[in-house]
Amino acid sequence: MKTICLYFEIHQIIHLKRYRFFDIGTDHYYYDDYENERSISYIAEHSYMPALNAIGDMIRDNGQYFKVAFSLSGTGIEQLEFHAPQVIEKLQELNQTGCVEFLAEPYSHGLSSLANEETFALDVKKQAAKIEELFGKRPTVARNSSLIYSDDIGAQIAALGFKGMLTEGAKHVLGWKSPHYVYNCNMAPNLKLLLRDVDLSDDISLRFNNTDWDGYPLFADAYIDRIARLPEEEQIIGIFMELSALGIAQPLSSNILEFLKALPACAKEKGITFATPTEICLKTKSVGNLDVPDTLSWVDEERDVSCWLGNAMQREAFNKLYSVADRLRIADDPRINQDWDYLQASNNFRFMTTKPSNVGLDRGIYSDPFDAFTNYMNILGDFINRVNALYPQEIENDELNALLTTIRNQGDEIEMKDKEIIRLKARLEKLEPAAKGEKAPAKKAAAKKPAAKKPAAKKAAAPKAEAEKK
């Protein structure tokens, strides 16, 4: 039986303001608040809320048959909580149905997986904790920013305890293989990989409203027929895209939501089911290793990381940003940590690309890649000065590593002590009822003793009184 794994990404970039060289050292606030509020409010009204309402209708009409997965970046969550809380509330409402799964991803939606293993681990753990706080369950499947993946990244995700990971079904990686199977990480066999079907996903997210496309107009029954005609042994169809594709990339006037809502009924007629990533990982066996020595993603024709790190400007900005990653791991300044999350976001590097793209790139306030690079580097210069003020450059790496090791060891000791406290409390709770049970008979015996003496005293007193009378 064929199964569709439908997944949507929710991420919102943090727009940086125009920041001049002479602002360095005097202005430590880097963001365009007006544009951040305007953009997230617009997307929430024209995409997120209509799309989530449609998904809610699909769940209501189809019950447990229809399943869907989401992932939210931490920076996206922060923007939604501040400017569009109704989106979070709607997602929590959908979560109550039991038909929705939330995945883990880097909190910053950044490129830490390509730079610093420990920073990447902390980034994922931070987002997973936020998801658990909002939706009551810790994620068991992960995805990296823009589906970035390699064997090494898969091993890192597996080390964090995840059952599965989503990535791109790139042709240059798969070769003759099909994306419609469950694979496993080459370096961590226990980590299952679910692959995105590039054509089926992009037909909805990129081409749906393109009147020049050969497949236009696309109807739900024809779309499901394509899936049904796939070879019998190809069972898992991953349809992954950004949620903003529904309403922004493909306007609501294109009837994109009507198309989406028709999919479950058409799929049911063909005997095709829906499942969440975790359900698939638990029920479906891997057909073998997937070798991905070089990093891939779901962006551009190359499906690699060249849109973020393809030119000298991007690499310089990237290397300078992550040069302070070790110092940031011991930072306890909330403002510094928030700026760190926002400056890591991959969009900052995408604005610097000089590559042609088949997807329109809105650079916002920037006139060209060089303008984006200059503005970002000005901000980064001020940010690094602030970090160095907290943790001076004079501190050698060895000394810093020793400090980090000490902090980690202290954390391990605290964790061990917490476990010991829990164990002792549990033991004390078991001993208390037993102790109370032993004391109770002693009290009863003590209460009976005086009662036994009183009659004897009265009997002894009676003969004495008779003798006195005589």
Short mmCIF file of C-alpha atoms in Angstrom, two decimals:
data_model
loop_
_atom_site.label_atom_id
_atom_site.label_comp_id
_atom_site.label_asym_id
_atom_site.label_seq_id
_atom_site.Cartn_x
_atom_site.Cartn_y
_atom_site.Cartn_z
CA MET A 1 0.00 0.00 0.00
CA LYS A 2 1.35 3.39 -1.01
CA THR A 3 1.71 6.04 1.68
CA ILE A 4 2.03 9.80 1.30
CA CYS A 5 4.18 11.67 3.81
CA LEU A 6 3.04 15.30 3.62
CA TYR A 7 5.29 17.83 5.34
CA PHE A 8 5.38 21.66 5.59
CA GLU A 9 8.15 23.95 6.78
CA ILE A 10 7.35 27.17 8.69
CA HIS A 11 10.21 29.64 8.87
CA GLN A 12 10.31 33.41 8.96
CA ILE A 13 13.48 35.38 8.35
CA ILE A 14 14.48 38.22 10.67
CA HIS A 15 14.95 41.31 8.48
CA LEU A 16 18.10 43.27 9.25
CA LYS A 17 18.03 47.04 9.10
CA ARG A 18 20.39 49.30 7.18
CA TYR A 19 23.53 49.34 9.32
CA ARG A 20 26.44 51.65 8.46
CA PHE A 21 30.12 51.28 9.28
CA PHE A 22 29.87 54.23 11.66
CA ASP A 23 27.13 52.46 13.63
CA ILE A 24 29.64 49.87 14.83
CA GLY A 25 30.20 50.30 18.55
CA THR A 26 27.30 52.73 19.01
CA ASP A 27 24.20 50.80 17.89
CA HIS A 28 23.70 47.20 19.03
CA TYR A 29 20.20 46.72 17.63
CA TYR A 30 20.26 45.24 14.14
CA TYR A 31 16.65 44.63 13.09
CA ASP A 32 13.98 46.26 10.98
CA ASP A 33 10.99 45.93 13.33
CA TYR A 34 8.53 47.48 10.90
CA GLU A 35 9.42 45.07 8.09
CA ASN A 36 9.44 42.08 10.43
CA GLU A 37 5.93 42.88 11.67
CA ARG A 38 4.64 43.72 8.20
CA SER A 39 5.99 40.58 6.51
CA ILE A 40 4.93 38.04 9.13
CA SER A 41 1.48 39.62 9.45
CA TYR A 42 1.04 39.49 5.68
CA ILE A 43 2.16 35.86 5.40
CA ALA A 44 -0.02 34.84 8.36
CA GLU A 45 -3.09 36.45 6.77
CA HIS A 46 -2.53 35.35 3.17
CA SER A 47 -0.92 31.95 3.68
CA TYR A 48 -0.51 30.40 7.12
CA MET A 49 -4.03 30.88 8.49
CA PRO A 50 -5.93 29.96 5.30
CA ALA A 51 -3.66 26.94 4.75
CA LEU A 52 -3.93 25.73 8.36
CA ASN A 53 -7.70 26.20 8.30
CA ALA A 54 -7.83 24.08 5.14
CA ILE A 55 -5.68 21.39 6.79
CA GLY A 56 -8.02 21.53 9.79
CA ASP A 57 -10.96 20.89 7.47
CA MET A 58 -9.10 17.96 5.89
CA ILE A 59 -8.54 16.40 9.31
CA ARG A 60 -12.16 16.97 10.33
CA ASP A 61 -13.50 15.48 7.11
CA ASN A 62 -11.13 12.48 7.01
CA GLY A 63 -10.42 11.74 10.67
CA GLN A 64 -7.36 9.63 11.44
CA TYR A 65 -6.95 8.76 7.76
CA PHE A 66 -5.25 12.09 6.96
CA LYS A 67 -1.89 12.89 8.58
CA VAL A 68 0.50 15.81 8.16
CA ALA A 69 3.83 16.97 9.61
CA PHE A 70 5.27 20.42 10.31
CA SER A 71 8.55 21.88 11.45
CA LEU A 72 8.99 25.39 12.81
CA SER A 73 12.29 27.19 13.15
CA GLY A 74 12.90 28.86 16.50
CA THR A 75 13.26 32.26 14.85
CA GLY A 76 9.96 31.67 13.06
CA ILE A 77 8.26 30.72 16.33
CA GLU A 78 9.51 33.91 17.98
CA GLN A 79 8.11 36.07 15.18
CA LEU A 80 4.77 34.25 15.27
CA GLU A 81 4.49 34.52 19.05
CA PHE A 82 5.14 38.25 18.88
CA HIS A 83 3.27 39.30 15.74
CA ALA A 84 0.86 36.47 14.80
CA PRO A 85 0.03 34.33 17.87
CA GLN A 86 -3.13 33.06 16.14
CA VAL A 87 -0.91 30.84 13.97
CA ILE A 88 0.60 29.14 17.03
CA GLU A 89 -2.87 28.73 18.54
CA LYS A 90 -4.14 27.12 15.33
CA LEU A 91 -1.20 24.72 15.26
CA GLN A 92 -1.90 23.77 18.89
CA GLU A 93 -5.52 23.16 17.95
CA LEU A 94 -4.45 20.87 15.08
CA ASN A 95 -2.06 19.11 17.44
CA GLN A 96 -4.99 18.07 19.63
CA THR A 97 -6.41 15.98 16.77
CA GLY A 98 -3.57 13.46 16.95
CA CYS A 99 -3.11 13.70 13.18
CA VAL A 100 -0.15 16.11 13.27
CA GLU A 101 3.54 15.60 13.99
CA PHE A 102 6.11 18.32 14.72
CA LEU A 103 9.73 17.76 13.71
CA ALA A 104 13.03 19.03 15.09
CA GLU A 105 15.33 21.36 13.21
CA PRO A 106 18.02 23.96 14.06
CA TYR A 107 16.48 26.75 16.14
CA SER A 108 18.23 29.42 14.07
CA HIS A 109 17.46 27.83 10.68
CA GLY A 110 21.18 28.29 10.17
CA LEU A 111 24.18 26.48 8.73
CA SER A 112 25.77 25.32 11.98
CA SER A 113 25.77 21.70 10.73
CA LEU A 114 28.44 22.78 8.21
CA ALA A 115 30.59 24.59 10.75
CA ASN A 116 30.51 23.36 14.33
CA GLU A 117 29.16 20.04 15.58
CA GLU A 118 28.51 21.13 19.16
CA THR A 119 26.82 24.35 18.08
CA PHE A 120 24.60 22.34 15.73
CA ALA A 121 23.64 19.93 18.54
CA LEU A 122 22.71 22.80 20.86
CA ASP A 123 20.74 24.48 18.06
CA VAL A 124 18.64 21.35 17.47
CA LYS A 125 18.14 20.65 21.19
CA LYS A 126 16.97 24.22 21.78
CA GLN A 127 14.32 23.97 19.05
CA ALA A 128 13.20 20.51 20.19
CA ALA A 129 12.70 21.85 23.73
CA LYS A 130 10.62 24.73 22.35
CA ILE A 131 8.46 22.33 20.33
CA GLU A 132 7.88 20.22 23.43
CA GLU A 133 6.94 23.35 25.38
CA LEU A 134 4.38 24.42 22.76
CA PHE A 135 2.94 21.05 21.71
CA GLY A 136 3.60 18.72 24.63
CA LYS A 137 5.80 16.17 22.85
CA ARG A 138 9.48 16.09 22.03
CA PRO A 139 10.23 15.44 18.32
CA THR A 140 11.54 12.03 17.31
CA VAL A 141 12.30 12.88 13.65
CA ALA A 142 14.49 15.78 12.50
CA ARG A 143 15.20 17.81 9.42
CA ASN A 144 18.02 20.25 8.82
CA SER A 145 17.66 23.78 7.45
CA SER A 146 16.55 23.51 3.80
CA LEU A 147 16.94 19.70 4.07
CA ILE A 148 20.75 20.05 4.18
CA TYR A 149 22.21 16.57 4.61
CA SER A 150 25.36 14.48 4.37
CA ASP A 151 26.55 11.23 5.94
CA ASP A 152 28.30 13.21 8.67
CA ILE A 153 25.22 15.32 9.45
CA GLY A 154 23.11 12.16 9.60
CA ALA A 155 25.53 10.70 12.14
CA GLN A 156 25.23 13.86 14.25
CA ILE A 157 21.43 13.67 14.20
CA ALA A 158 21.53 9.98 15.11
CA ALA A 159 23.83 10.78 18.05
CA LEU A 160 21.12 13.14 19.35
CA GLY A 161 18.71 10.20 19.58
CA PHE A 162 16.41 10.80 16.62
CA LYS A 163 14.74 7.88 14.83
CA GLY A 164 14.64 9.45 11.38
CA MET A 165 15.52 12.43 9.22
CA LEU A 166 14.04 14.12 6.15
CA THR A 167 16.21 15.07 3.19
CA GLU A 168 16.14 15.68 -0.54
CA GLY A 169 15.70 12.91 -3.07
CA ALA A 170 18.37 14.46 -5.29
CA LYS A 171 19.00 12.66 -8.57
CA HIS A 172 22.78 13.14 -8.45
CA VAL A 173 22.79 11.26 -5.13
CA LEU A 174 20.20 8.59 -5.87
CA GLY A 175 21.37 7.74 -9.37
CA TRP A 176 19.23 4.76 -10.46
CA LYS A 177 17.58 4.49 -7.04
CA SER A 178 14.07 5.76 -6.32
CA PRO A 179 13.17 8.30 -3.61
CA HIS A 180 10.08 6.20 -2.79
CA TYR A 181 11.79 3.91 -0.28
CA VAL A 182 13.02 4.28 3.27
CA TYR A 183 16.81 4.32 3.45
CA ASN A 184 19.22 4.63 6.36
CA CYS A 185 22.25 6.80 7.10
CA ASN A 186 25.49 5.32 5.83
CA MET A 187 27.34 6.20 9.07
CA ALA A 188 24.44 5.53 11.47
CA PRO A 189 22.29 2.56 10.31
CA ASN A 190 19.66 3.18 13.00
CA LEU A 191 18.77 6.57 11.50
CA LYS A 192 16.11 6.14 8.79
CA LEU A 193 15.93 8.60 5.90
CA LEU A 194 12.73 9.79 4.23
CA LEU A 195 13.31 11.42 0.86
CA ARG A 196 11.50 14.23 -0.87
CA ASP A 197 10.03 13.50 -4.31
CA VAL A 198 11.38 16.54 -6.16
CA ASP A 199 8.91 16.55 -9.06
CA LEU A 200 5.74 15.86 -7.08
CA SER A 201 6.66 18.44 -4.46
CA ASP A 202 7.70 21.17 -6.90
CA ASP A 203 4.60 20.63 -9.05
CA ILE A 204 2.63 22.04 -6.13
CA SER A 205 5.06 24.50 -4.55
CA LEU A 206 6.69 25.97 -7.70
CA ARG A 207 4.64 25.19 -10.82
CA PHE A 208 1.00 24.96 -9.80
CA ASN A 209 0.02 28.43 -11.08
CA ASN A 210 2.44 28.54 -14.04
CA THR A 211 0.32 28.72 -17.17
CA ASP A 212 3.39 27.96 -19.33
CA TRP A 213 3.94 24.63 -17.56
CA ASP A 214 3.02 21.50 -19.53
CA GLY A 215 1.14 20.11 -16.54
CA TYR A 216 -1.07 23.18 -16.12
CA PRO A 217 -3.78 23.05 -14.87
CA LEU A 218 -3.05 20.42 -12.22
CA PHE A 219 -6.03 18.55 -10.79
CA ALA A 220 -6.07 16.45 -7.61
CA ASP A 221 -7.28 13.27 -9.31
CA ALA A 222 -4.59 13.44 -11.99
CA TYR A 223 -1.95 14.11 -9.35
CA ILE A 224 -2.99 11.09 -7.29
CA ASP A 225 -3.18 8.95 -10.45
CA ARG A 226 0.53 9.65 -11.04
CA ILE A 227 1.29 8.37 -7.56
CA ALA A 228 -0.92 5.31 -8.00
CA ARG A 229 0.84 4.41 -11.27
CA LEU A 230 4.26 4.25 -9.62
CA PRO A 231 5.75 0.71 -9.44
CA GLU A 232 4.05 -1.43 -6.81
CA GLU A 233 7.18 -1.80 -4.69
CA GLU A 234 7.66 2.01 -4.42
CA GLN A 235 5.60 2.64 -1.30
CA ILE A 236 6.69 5.92 0.38
CA ILE A 237 6.02 9.24 -1.37
CA GLY A 238 7.51 12.26 0.39
CA ILE A 239 5.84 15.55 -0.54
CA PHE A 240 7.76 18.28 1.31
CA MET A 241 7.47 22.05 0.88
CA GLU A 242 7.26 25.38 2.67
CA LEU A 243 3.82 26.21 4.06
CA SER A 244 4.12 29.67 2.47
CA ALA A 245 3.89 27.94 -0.93
CA LEU A 246 0.16 27.79 -0.20
CA GLY A 247 -0.87 31.40 -0.60
CA ILE A 248 2.39 33.22 -1.33
CA ALA A 249 4.35 31.28 -3.97
CA GLN A 250 1.02 29.99 -5.30
CA PRO A 251 -1.67 32.63 -4.65
CA LEU A 252 -5.00 31.67 -3.11
CA SER A 253 -6.70 32.81 -6.31
CA SER A 254 -5.09 29.84 -8.09
CA ASN A 255 -7.37 27.48 -6.08
CA ILE A 256 -4.32 25.88 -4.49
CA LEU A 257 -6.24 25.16 -1.26
CA GLU A 258 -9.14 23.52 -3.12
CA PHE A 259 -6.59 21.29 -4.84
CA LEU A 260 -5.03 20.39 -1.47
CA LYS A 261 -8.37 19.61 0.18
CA ALA A 262 -9.32 17.26 -2.67
CA LEU A 263 -6.20 15.09 -2.26
CA PRO A 264 -7.40 12.82 0.62
CA ALA A 265 -10.63 11.76 -1.12
CA CYS A 266 -8.78 11.04 -4.38
CA ALA A 267 -6.08 9.12 -2.50
CA LYS A 268 -8.61 7.04 -0.58
CA GLU A 269 -10.24 5.94 -3.85
CA LYS A 270 -6.85 4.61 -5.01
CA GLY A 271 -6.07 2.86 -1.72
CA ILE A 272 -3.32 5.34 -0.87
CA THR A 273 -2.84 6.30 2.79
CA PHE A 274 -1.22 9.18 4.68
CA ALA A 275 1.27 8.82 7.54
CA THR A 276 3.57 10.95 9.68
CA PRO A 277 7.36 10.57 9.45
CA THR A 278 7.58 8.80 12.82
CA GLU A 279 4.87 6.31 11.83
CA ILE A 280 6.78 5.49 8.65
CA CYS A 281 10.09 5.13 10.51
CA LEU A 282 8.52 2.73 13.00
CA LYS A 283 6.60 0.59 10.49
CA THR A 284 8.83 0.54 7.41
CA LYS A 285 12.16 -1.21 7.08
CA SER A 286 15.11 0.39 5.36
CA VAL A 287 16.08 -1.03 1.98
CA GLY A 288 19.73 -0.08 2.50
CA ASN A 289 22.33 2.63 3.06
CA LEU A 290 22.19 5.97 1.27
CA ASP A 291 25.70 7.26 0.56
CA VAL A 292 25.88 11.06 0.69
CA PRO A 293 29.54 12.04 1.06
CA ASP A 294 28.90 15.57 -0.26
CA THR A 295 26.35 17.92 1.23
CA LEU A 296 22.97 18.26 -0.50
CA SER A 297 19.90 20.46 0.02
CA TRP A 298 16.52 21.16 -1.59
CA VAL A 299 17.60 24.51 -3.12
CA ASP A 300 18.27 25.33 -6.81
CA GLU A 301 19.06 22.92 -9.63
CA GLU A 302 22.35 21.83 -8.06
CA ARG A 303 20.64 20.68 -4.82
CA ASP A 304 23.78 21.59 -2.84
CA VAL A 305 24.92 24.43 -0.51
CA SER A 306 26.33 26.72 -3.20
CA CYS A 307 23.46 29.20 -2.81
CA TRP A 308 24.80 29.98 0.70
CA LEU A 309 28.53 29.32 0.37
CA GLY A 310 29.18 29.52 -3.35
CA ASN A 311 31.24 32.72 -3.50
CA ALA A 312 34.09 34.32 -1.56
CA MET A 313 31.85 36.88 0.16
CA GLN A 314 29.56 34.21 1.57
CA ARG A 315 32.45 32.07 2.79
CA GLU A 316 34.14 35.04 4.45
CA ALA A 317 30.93 36.00 6.28
CA PHE A 318 30.30 32.37 7.23
CA ASN A 319 33.82 31.80 8.59
CA LYS A 320 33.82 35.05 10.52
CA LEU A 321 30.44 34.31 12.11
CA TYR A 322 31.39 30.81 13.27
CA SER A 323 34.84 31.93 14.45
CA VAL A 324 33.12 32.89 17.72
CA ALA A 325 30.95 29.75 17.98
CA ASP A 326 33.02 28.23 20.81
CA ARG A 327 32.78 31.45 22.83
CA LEU A 328 29.03 31.67 22.25
CA ARG A 329 28.49 28.23 23.80
CA ILE A 330 29.34 29.65 27.22
CA ALA A 331 27.46 32.94 26.77
CA ASP A 332 24.79 33.64 29.36
CA ASP A 333 23.74 37.00 27.95
CA PRO A 334 20.14 36.69 26.56
CA ARG A 335 20.61 39.54 24.09
CA ILE A 336 23.86 38.09 22.74
CA ASN A 337 22.26 34.66 22.39
CA GLN A 338 19.24 36.05 20.54
CA ASP A 339 21.46 37.99 18.13
CA TRP A 340 23.48 34.80 17.60
CA ASP A 341 20.33 32.91 16.58
CA TYR A 342 19.19 35.64 14.20
CA LEU A 343 22.57 36.20 12.56
CA GLN A 344 22.99 32.47 11.88
CA ALA A 345 19.81 32.28 9.76
CA SER A 346 20.71 30.94 6.31
CA ASN A 347 18.76 33.69 4.56
CA ASN A 348 21.49 36.18 5.49
CA PHE A 349 23.92 34.23 3.31
CA ARG A 350 21.38 33.58 0.56
CA PHE A 351 21.03 37.33 0.00
CA MET A 352 24.75 37.39 -0.92
CA THR A 353 24.50 34.79 -3.68
CA THR A 354 25.64 35.69 -7.19
CA LYS A 355 24.08 32.55 -8.69
CA PRO A 356 21.11 32.67 -11.05
CA SER A 357 18.13 30.90 -9.50
CA ASN A 358 15.00 29.30 -10.89
CA VAL A 359 13.16 30.70 -7.87
CA GLY A 360 12.72 34.44 -7.53
CA LEU A 361 14.92 35.84 -4.75
CA ASP A 362 13.67 38.91 -2.92
CA ARG A 363 16.70 40.62 -1.39
CA GLY A 364 14.60 43.08 0.56
CA ILE A 365 16.54 46.27 1.36
CA TYR A 366 19.60 45.11 -0.59
CA SER A 367 20.24 46.28 -4.12
CA ASP A 368 22.66 43.43 -4.93
CA PRO A 369 24.78 40.69 -3.30
CA PHE A 370 27.60 43.12 -2.47
CA ASP A 371 25.19 45.42 -0.65
CA ALA A 372 23.93 42.46 1.38
CA PHE A 373 27.50 41.42 2.21
CA THR A 374 28.53 44.92 3.31
CA ASN A 375 25.52 45.42 5.56
CA TYR A 376 25.86 41.98 7.16
CA MET A 377 29.59 42.39 7.78
CA ASN A 378 29.03 45.76 9.46
CA ILE A 379 26.55 44.13 11.83
CA LEU A 380 28.81 41.15 12.33
CA GLY A 381 31.71 43.46 13.19
CA ASP A 382 29.72 45.05 16.00
CA PHE A 383 28.42 41.67 17.21
CA ILE A 384 31.90 40.14 17.38
CA ASN A 385 33.19 43.18 19.27
CA ARG A 386 30.47 42.56 21.88
CA VAL A 387 31.37 38.87 22.11
CA ASN A 388 35.06 39.71 22.52
CA ALA A 389 34.18 42.17 25.27
CA LEU A 390 32.62 39.26 27.18
CA TYR A 391 35.26 36.70 26.24
CA PRO A 392 38.47 38.51 25.20
CA GLN A 393 40.50 37.24 22.27
CA GLU A 394 43.46 36.93 24.63
CA ILE A 395 41.82 33.77 26.00
CA GLU A 396 43.58 30.98 24.12
CA ASN A 397 41.56 28.19 22.55
CA ASP A 398 43.09 25.67 24.94
CA GLU A 399 42.00 27.76 27.91
CA LEU A 400 38.55 28.22 26.44
CA ASN A 401 38.23 24.50 25.72
CA ALA A 402 39.26 23.76 29.30
CA LEU A 403 36.56 26.12 30.52
CA LEU A 404 33.97 24.46 28.28
CA THR A 405 35.06 21.04 29.52
CA THR A 406 34.70 22.20 33.13
CA ILE A 407 31.21 23.49 32.42
CA ARG A 408 30.23 20.21 30.75
CA ASN A 409 31.64 18.18 33.65
CA GLN A 410 29.75 20.33 36.14
CA GLY A 411 26.59 19.75 34.13
CA ASP A 412 27.18 16.00 34.22
CA GLU A 413 27.77 16.11 37.98
CA ILE A 414 24.58 18.09 38.54
CA GLU A 415 22.64 15.62 36.39
CA MET A 416 24.05 12.67 38.39
CA LYS A 417 23.19 14.36 41.68
CA ASP A 418 19.65 15.08 40.46
CA LYS A 419 19.22 11.42 39.56
CA GLU A 420 20.57 10.40 42.99
CA ILE A 421 18.12 12.77 44.71
CA ILE A 422 15.22 11.28 42.74
CA ARG A 423 16.38 7.76 43.66
CA LEU A 424 16.68 8.60 47.36
CA LYS A 425 13.28 10.31 47.41
CA ALA A 426 11.69 7.22 45.84
CA ARG A 427 13.42 5.00 48.43
CA LEU A 428 12.27 7.28 51.28
CA GLU A 429 8.68 7.14 50.02
CA LYS A 430 8.84 3.32 50.14
CA LEU A 431 10.31 3.28 53.66
CA GLU A 432 7.83 5.74 55.20
CA PRO A 433 4.73 3.44 55.02
CA ALA A 434 6.75 0.56 56.50
CA ALA A 435 7.98 2.75 59.36
CA LYS A 436 4.44 3.94 60.11
CA GLY A 437 3.20 0.34 60.13
CA GLU A 438 5.73 -0.65 62.84
CA LYS A 439 4.88 2.24 65.16
CA ALA A 440 1.12 1.64 65.14
CA PRO A 441 1.12 -1.71 67.12
CA ALA A 442 3.47 -0.23 69.71
CA LYS A 443 1.04 2.60 70.41
CA LYS A 444 -1.87 0.19 70.78
CA ALA A 445 0.10 -1.95 73.22
CA ALA A 446 1.00 1.13 75.24
CA ALA A 447 -2.65 2.16 75.38
CA LYS A 448 -3.78 -1.25 76.66
CA LYS A 449 -1.17 -1.48 79.46
CA PRO A 450 -2.59 1.19 81.79
CA ALA A 451 -6.13 -0.18 81.26
CA ALA A 452 -4.96 -3.56 82.56
CA LYS A 453 -3.45 -2.05 85.74
CA LYS A 454 -6.55 -0.10 86.86
CA PRO A 455 -8.78 -3.12 87.70
CA ALA A 456 -5.91 -4.66 89.71
CA ALA A 457 -5.53 -1.48 91.70
CA LYS A 458 -9.24 -1.42 92.52
CA LYS A 459 -9.19 -5.05 93.66
CA ALA A 460 -6.23 -4.39 95.95
CA ALA A 461 -7.96 -1.38 97.47
CA ALA A 462 -11.16 -3.30 98.35
CA PRO A 463 -9.71 -5.63 101.06
CA LYS A 464 -7.96 -2.66 102.70
CA ALA A 465 -11.22 -0.81 103.05
CA GLU A 466 -12.93 -3.88 104.63
CA ALA A 467 -10.14 -4.22 107.21
CA GLU A 468 -10.51 -0.59 108.28
CA LYS A 469 -14.27 -1.05 108.81
CA LYS A 470 -13.64 -3.97 111.09
#
